[in-house]
Amino acid sequence: GDPARRLGPRAGGESAYFLSVNRGKKGITLDLSREEGQGLARALAERADVLVENFAPGTMARLGLDYGRLSVSNPRLVYASISGFGQDGPYAHRPALDIVVQAMGGIMSVTGEPGGPPQRPGVSLGDSIAGLFAALAIVAALHERDRTGQGRYIDMSMLDCQVTMMENALARYFATGEAPGPLGSRHPAATPFQAFATRDGHIVVAILSDDGRLWPRFCAVIGHPELAEDPRFADGWGRTQNYELLRPVMDKAMRSRSSREWLDEFSAQGIACGPVNTVDAVVRDPQVRHRGMIAEVLHGESGAWRVANTPFRISGFNCGPQGAAPGLGEQSEEVLRDMLGIPVEEIARLRAEGVV
């Protein structure tokens, strides 16, 4: 099955990561190297709205399961292929994992502290961004299909998605001819827009508006109202260009008080700010708890298990986790019986022969 089943740490014998990202799914096993397994996959695709696959390019065609063949029997099928580099091009057949496309797409080159080595962000943006873009493309294709009756083939490249995410850095490069580098937590065109060390931790403060209201308030709060009168700091771009002059003043002021004191002061002035939460603090955060963003699922071996909830809030729908992650092939019999109408005794033969 999925290699993610073997990733640590484990919860009751199961991979905690696998439990989290596969909750609510049904699991079926098919041996696609065998003709009968391929036939069952084709039969399922004939009844499906969407097929998503992430094999190396060309694999599904060798198995007789490519879009060209499946769309003949199901022209309404929306078929999405997610791969490292797309279905064509000089890199198409290279293997790729999250860190590879983050590196090649440039995100690691602009992440980290100035002068430091390239850094991978602390979450798998290469994987998750490709999944999000694929989902958006699938929804768009389904919407079109409702009008035309025709499905579509979607070729989603993880590297392409990373390049799309670099829009700000690319815009700056095209405007200046200079390749952007890492800025730590700072914004490339607005100041202050960053994390600050306080007396007892870290907070972020962000001012993006140039309407002249928030910068004077910030200066007053940190005890340096004279900065608001300096023409070098009149707007966000000017403050960014003269950041090295501002940095020591802001840093010294911010270290003089606690995070809670600063957050109360800035919030009272309508300045966007927040604590830099550790993961355990995120779980305890009152807004996160109010929104139900930590959900609980029941799993046979692991009991009640907490996971990050979906952010979707759609009226009239329960968008939260719908059950546990499946065991390997746990619903094979259910899916084959209910979707394809295969008799129980035939399913037993397929299982005994290793087809499912």
Coordinates of N, CA, C and O in Angstrom, one line a residue, residues 127-235:
D127 N 3.9 19.2 -2.0 CA 2.9 18.2 -2.1 C 1.5 18.9 -2.0 O 0.6 18.7 -2.8
S128 N 1.3 19.7 -0.9 CA 0.0 20.2 -0.6 C -0.5 21.2 -1.6 O -1.7 21.2 -2.0
I129 N 0.4 22.1 -2.1 CA 0.0 23.1 -3.1 C -0.5 22.4 -4.4 O -1.5 22.8 -5.0
A130 N 0.3 21.3 -4.8 CA -0.2 20.6 -6.0 C -1.5 20.0 -5.8 O -2.4 20.0 -6.8
G131 N -1.8 19.4 -4.6 CA -3.1 18.9 -4.4 C -4.2 19.9 -4.4 O -5.3 19.7 -5.0
L132 N -3.9 21.1 -3.9 CA -4.9 22.1 -3.9 C -5.2 22.6 -5.3 O -6.4 22.8 -5.7
F133 N -4.2 22.8 -6.1 CA -4.4 23.3 -7.5 C -5.1 22.2 -8.3 O -6.0 22.5 -9.1
A134 N -4.8 20.9 -8.0 CA -5.5 19.8 -8.7 C -6.9 19.8 -8.4 O -7.8 19.7 -9.2
A135 N -7.2 20.0 -7.1 CA -8.6 20.0 -6.7 C -9.4 21.2 -7.3 O -10.5 21.0 -7.8
L136 N -8.8 22.3 -7.4 CA -9.4 23.5 -8.1 C -9.7 23.2 -9.5 O -10.7 23.5 -10.1
A137 N -8.7 22.6 -10.2 CA -8.9 22.3 -11.6 C -10.0 21.2 -11.8 O -10.8 21.3 -12.8
I138 N -10.0 20.3 -10.9 CA -11.1 19.2 -11.0 C -12.5 19.9 -10.8 O -13.4 19.6 -11.6
V139 N -12.6 20.8 -9.9 CA -13.9 21.4 -9.7 C -14.3 22.2 -10.9 O -15.5 22.2 -11.3
A140 N -13.3 22.9 -11.5 CA -13.6 23.7 -12.7 C -14.0 22.8 -13.8 O -15.0 23.1 -14.6
A141 N -13.3 21.6 -14.0 CA -13.7 20.7 -15.0 C -15.1 20.1 -14.8 O -15.8 19.9 -15.8
L142 N -15.4 19.8 -13.6 CA -16.8 19.3 -13.3 C -17.8 20.3 -13.6 O -18.9 20.0 -14.1
H143 N -17.5 21.6 -13.3 CA -18.5 22.6 -13.6 C -18.7 22.8 -15.1 O -19.9 22.9 -15.5
E144 N -17.7 22.7 -15.8 CA -17.8 22.7 -17.3 C -18.6 21.5 -17.8 O -19.4 21.6 -18.7
R145 N -18.3 20.3 -17.2 CA -18.9 19.1 -17.7 C -20.5 19.2 -17.5 O -21.2 18.6 -18.2
D146 N -20.9 19.9 -16.4 CA -22.3 20.0 -16.2 C -23.0 20.7 -17.3 O -24.2 20.6 -17.6
R147 N -22.2 21.6 -18.0 CA -22.8 22.3 -19.1 C -22.6 21.6 -20.5 O -23.5 21.6 -21.3
T148 N -21.5 20.9 -20.6 CA -21.2 20.3 -21.9 C -21.4 18.8 -22.0 O -21.4 18.2 -23.1
G149 N -21.3 18.1 -20.8 CA -21.4 16.7 -20.8 C -20.0 16.0 -21.1 O -20.0 14.8 -21.1
Q150 N -19.0 16.8 -21.2 CA -17.7 16.3 -21.6 C -16.7 16.4 -20.5 O -16.5 17.5 -19.9
G151 N -16.0 15.3 -20.1 CA -15.0 15.4 -19.1 C -13.7 16.0 -19.7 O -13.6 16.4 -20.9
R152 N -12.7 16.1 -18.8 CA -11.4 16.7 -19.3 C -10.2 15.9 -18.7 O -10.4 15.2 -17.6
Y153 N -9.1 16.1 -19.3 CA -7.8 15.5 -18.7 C -7.0 16.7 -18.1 O -6.8 17.7 -18.8
I154 N -6.5 16.5 -16.9 CA -5.8 17.5 -16.2 C -4.4 17.0 -16.0 O -4.2 15.9 -15.4
D155 N -3.4 17.8 -16.4 CA -2.0 17.4 -16.3 C -1.4 18.4 -15.3 O -1.1 19.6 -15.6
M156 N -1.2 18.0 -14.0 CA -0.8 18.9 -12.9 C 0.6 18.6 -12.5 O 0.9 17.4 -12.1
S157 N 1.5 19.5 -12.7 CA 2.9 19.4 -12.4 C 3.2 20.0 -11.0 O 2.9 21.2 -10.8
M158 N 3.9 19.3 -10.1 CA 4.2 19.9 -8.8 C 5.2 21.1 -9.0 O 5.1 22.1 -8.3
L159 N 6.1 21.0 -10.0 CA 7.0 22.1 -10.2 C 6.3 23.3 -10.7 O 6.6 24.4 -10.3
D160 N 5.4 23.1 -11.7 CA 4.6 24.2 -12.2 C 3.9 25.0 -11.0 O 3.9 26.2 -11.0
C161 N 3.3 24.2 -10.1 CA 2.6 24.8 -9.0 C 3.6 25.7 -8.1 O 3.2 26.7 -7.6
Q162 N 4.8 25.2 -7.9 CA 5.8 26.0 -7.1 C 6.1 27.3 -7.9 O 6.3 28.3 -7.2
V163 N 6.3 27.2 -9.2 CA 6.6 28.4 -9.9 C 5.4 29.4 -9.8 O 5.6 30.6 -9.6
T164 N 4.2 28.9 -9.9 CA 3.0 29.8 -9.7 C 3.1 30.5 -8.3 O 2.8 31.7 -8.2
M165 N 3.5 29.8 -7.3 CA 3.6 30.3 -5.9 C 4.7 31.4 -5.8 O 4.7 32.2 -4.8
M166 N 5.6 31.4 -6.7 CA 6.7 32.4 -6.7 C 6.3 33.7 -7.4 O 7.2 34.5 -7.7
E167 N 5.0 34.0 -7.5 CA 4.6 35.2 -8.3 C 5.2 36.5 -7.9 O 5.7 37.3 -8.7
N168 N 5.3 36.7 -6.5 CA 5.8 37.9 -6.0 C 7.3 38.0 -6.3 O 7.8 39.1 -6.8
A169 N 8.1 36.9 -6.1 CA 9.5 37.0 -6.3 C 9.8 37.1 -7.8 O 10.7 37.8 -8.2
L170 N 9.0 36.5 -8.7 CA 9.2 36.6 -10.1 C 8.9 38.1 -10.6 O 9.6 38.6 -11.4
A171 N 7.9 38.6 -10.0 CA 7.5 40.0 -10.4 C 8.7 41.0 -10.0 O 9.0 41.9 -10.8
R172 N 9.3 40.8 -8.8 CA 10.4 41.6 -8.4 C 11.6 41.4 -9.3 O 12.3 42.4 -9.7
Y173 N 11.8 40.1 -9.7 CA 13.0 39.9 -10.6 C 12.8 40.5 -11.9 O 13.7 41.1 -12.5
F174 N 11.6 40.4 -12.5 CA 11.3 41.0 -13.8 C 11.4 42.5 -13.8 O 11.8 43.2 -14.7
A175 N 11.1 43.1 -12.6 CA 11.1 44.6 -12.5 C 12.5 45.1 -12.3 O 12.8 46.2 -12.7
T176 N 13.3 44.3 -11.6 CA 14.7 44.9 -11.2 C 15.8 44.2 -11.9 O 16.9 44.7 -11.9
G177 N 15.6 42.9 -12.4 CA 16.7 42.2 -12.9 C 17.6 41.5 -11.9 O 18.5 40.8 -12.2
E178 N 17.2 41.6 -10.6 CA 17.9 41.1 -9.5 C 17.2 39.9 -8.9 O 16.0 40.0 -8.6
A179 N 17.9 38.7 -8.7 CA 17.2 37.6 -8.2 C 17.0 37.8 -6.7 O 17.9 38.0 -5.9
P180 N 15.7 37.7 -6.2 CA 15.5 37.9 -4.8 C 16.2 36.8 -3.9 O 16.3 35.7 -4.4
G181 N 16.5 37.1 -2.7 CA 17.1 36.2 -1.8 C 16.2 36.1 -0.5 O 15.2 36.8 -0.5
P182 N 16.6 35.4 0.5 CA 15.8 35.2 1.7 C 15.8 36.5 2.5 O 16.8 37.2 2.6
L183 N 14.7 36.8 3.2 CA 14.6 37.9 4.0 C 14.1 37.6 5.4 O 13.7 38.4 6.2
G184 N 14.2 36.3 5.8 CA 13.7 35.9 7.1 C 12.2 36.0 7.1 O 11.6 35.5 6.1
S185 N 11.6 36.6 8.1 CA 10.2 36.7 8.1 C 9.7 38.0 7.5 O 8.5 38.3 7.4
R186 N 10.6 38.8 6.9 CA 10.2 40.1 6.4 C 9.4 40.0 5.0 O 9.6 39.1 4.3
H187 N 8.7 41.1 4.7 CA 8.0 41.2 3.4 C 9.0 42.0 2.5 O 9.7 42.9 3.0
P188 N 9.0 41.7 1.2 CA 10.0 42.3 0.3 C 9.6 43.8 0.0 O 10.5 44.5 -0.5
A189 N 8.4 44.2 0.3 CA 8.1 45.6 -0.1 C 7.4 46.4 1.0 O 6.9 47.5 0.7
A190 N 7.2 45.8 2.2 CA 6.5 46.5 3.2 C 7.3 46.4 4.5 O 7.8 45.3 4.8
T191 N 7.3 47.4 5.3 CA 8.0 47.4 6.6 C 7.1 48.3 7.6 O 6.7 49.4 7.1
P192 N 6.9 47.9 8.8 CA 7.2 46.6 9.4 C 6.2 45.5 8.9 O 5.0 45.8 8.9
F193 N 6.7 44.4 8.6 CA 5.9 43.2 8.2 C 6.8 42.0 8.5 O 7.4 41.5 7.6
Q194 N 6.9 41.6 9.8 CA 7.9 40.6 10.2 C 7.6 40.1 11.6 O 6.7 40.6 12.3
A195 N 8.5 39.2 12.0 CA 8.5 38.7 13.4 C 9.5 39.6 14.2 O 10.6 40.0 13.7
F196 N 9.2 39.9 15.4 CA 10.0 40.6 16.3 C 10.2 39.8 17.6 O 9.3 39.1 18.1
A197 N 11.5 39.8 18.1 CA 11.7 39.2 19.5 C 11.2 40.2 20.5 O 11.5 41.4 20.4
T198 N 10.5 39.7 21.5 CA 10.0 40.5 22.6 C 10.8 40.1 23.9 O 11.7 39.3 23.8
R199 N 10.4 40.6 25.0 CA 11.1 40.3 26.2 C 10.9 38.8 26.6 O 11.8 38.2 27.2
D200 N 9.8 38.2 26.1 CA 9.6 36.8 26.5 C 9.2 35.8 25.4 O 8.7 34.7 25.6
G201 N 9.4 36.3 24.1 CA 9.0 35.4 23.0 C 9.1 36.1 21.7 O 10.0 37.0 21.5
H202 N 8.2 35.8 20.8 CA 8.2 36.5 19.5 C 6.7 36.8 19.1 O 5.8 36.0 19.4
I203 N 6.6 37.9 18.4 CA 5.3 38.2 17.8 C 5.5 38.7 16.4 O 6.7 39.0 16.0
V204 N 4.5 38.8 15.6 CA 4.5 39.4 14.2 C 3.7 40.6 14.2 O 2.7 40.7 14.9
V205 N 4.2 41.6 13.5 CA 3.5 42.9 13.3 C 3.5 43.1 11.8 O 4.5 42.9 11.1
A206 N 2.3 43.5 11.2 CA 2.2 43.7 9.7 C 1.5 45.0 9.4 O 0.4 45.2 9.8
I207 N 2.2 45.8 8.7 CA 1.6 47.1 8.1 C 1.8 47.0 6.6 O 2.9 47.1 6.1
L208 N 0.7 46.9 5.9 CA 0.8 46.8 4.4 C 0.2 48.1 3.8 O 0.6 48.5 2.7
S209 N -0.7 48.8 4.5 CA -1.4 50.0 4.0 C -0.4 51.1 4.0 O 0.4 51.3 4.9
D210 N -0.5 52.0 2.9 CA 0.3 53.2 2.8 C -0.6 54.4 2.9 O -0.3 55.5 2.3
D211 N -1.7 54.3 3.6 CA -2.6 55.5 3.7 C -2.2 56.5 4.8 O -2.9 57.5 5.0
G212 N -1.0 56.2 5.5 CA -0.5 57.2 6.4 C -1.1 57.1 7.8 O -0.8 58.0 8.6
R213 N -2.0 56.1 8.1 CA -2.6 56.1 9.4 C -1.9 55.1 10.4 O -1.7 55.5 11.5
L214 N -1.5 54.0 9.9 CA -1.0 52.9 10.8 C 0.5 53.1 11.2 O 0.9 52.8 12.3
W215 N 1.3 53.6 10.3 CA 2.7 53.8 10.6 C 2.9 54.8 11.8 O 3.7 54.5 12.7
P216 N 2.3 56.0 11.8 CA 2.4 56.9 12.9 C 2.0 56.2 14.2 O 2.6 56.4 15.3
R217 N 0.9 55.4 14.2 CA 0.4 54.7 15.4 C 1.5 53.7 15.9 O 1.7 53.6 17.1
F218 N 2.1 53.0 15.0 CA 3.1 52.0 15.3 C 4.3 52.8 16.0 O 4.8 52.4 17.1
C219 N 4.7 53.9 15.4 CA 5.8 54.7 16.0 C 5.5 55.1 17.4 O 6.4 55.1 18.3
A220 N 4.3 55.6 17.6 CA 3.9 56.1 18.9 C 3.9 54.9 19.9 O 4.3 55.1 21.1
V221 N 3.4 53.8 19.5 CA 3.3 52.6 20.4 C 4.7 52.2 20.9 O 5.0 51.9 22.1
I222 N 5.7 52.2 20.0 CA 7.0 51.8 20.4 C 7.9 52.9 21.0 O 9.0 52.7 21.3
G223 N 7.3 54.1 21.1 CA 7.9 55.2 21.8 C 8.9 56.0 20.9 O 9.8 56.7 21.5
H224 N 8.7 55.9 19.6 CA 9.5 56.7 18.7 C 8.6 57.5 17.7 O 8.7 57.2 16.5
P225 N 7.8 58.4 18.2 CA 7.0 59.2 17.2 C 7.7 60.0 16.2 O 7.2 60.3 15.1
E226 N 9.0 60.3 16.5 CA 9.8 61.0 15.5 C 10.0 60.3 14.2 O 10.2 60.9 13.1
L227 N 10.0 59.0 14.2 CA 10.2 58.2 13.0 C 9.1 58.5 12.0 O 9.3 58.4 10.7
A228 N 7.9 58.8 12.5 CA 6.7 59.1 11.5 C 6.9 60.4 10.8 O 6.3 60.6 9.7
E229 N 7.8 61.3 11.3 CA 8.0 62.5 10.6 C 9.2 62.5 9.6 O 9.4 63.4 8.8
D230 N 9.9 61.4 9.6 CA 11.1 61.2 8.7 C 10.7 60.9 7.3 O 10.0 59.8 7.1
P231 N 11.0 61.7 6.3 CA 10.5 61.4 4.9 C 11.1 60.1 4.3 O 10.5 59.5 3.4
R232 N 12.2 59.6 4.9 CA 12.7 58.4 4.4 C 11.8 57.2 4.7 O 11.9 56.2 4.1
F233 N 11.0 57.4 5.7 CA 10.1 56.3 6.2 C 8.7 56.6 5.9 O 7.8 56.0 6.5
A234 N 8.4 57.4 4.9 CA 7.0 57.9 4.7 C 6.1 56.8 4.2 O 4.9 56.8 4.5
D235 N 6.6 55.8 3.5 CA 5.8 54.7 3.0 C 6.5 53.4 3.1 O 7.7 53.3 3.5

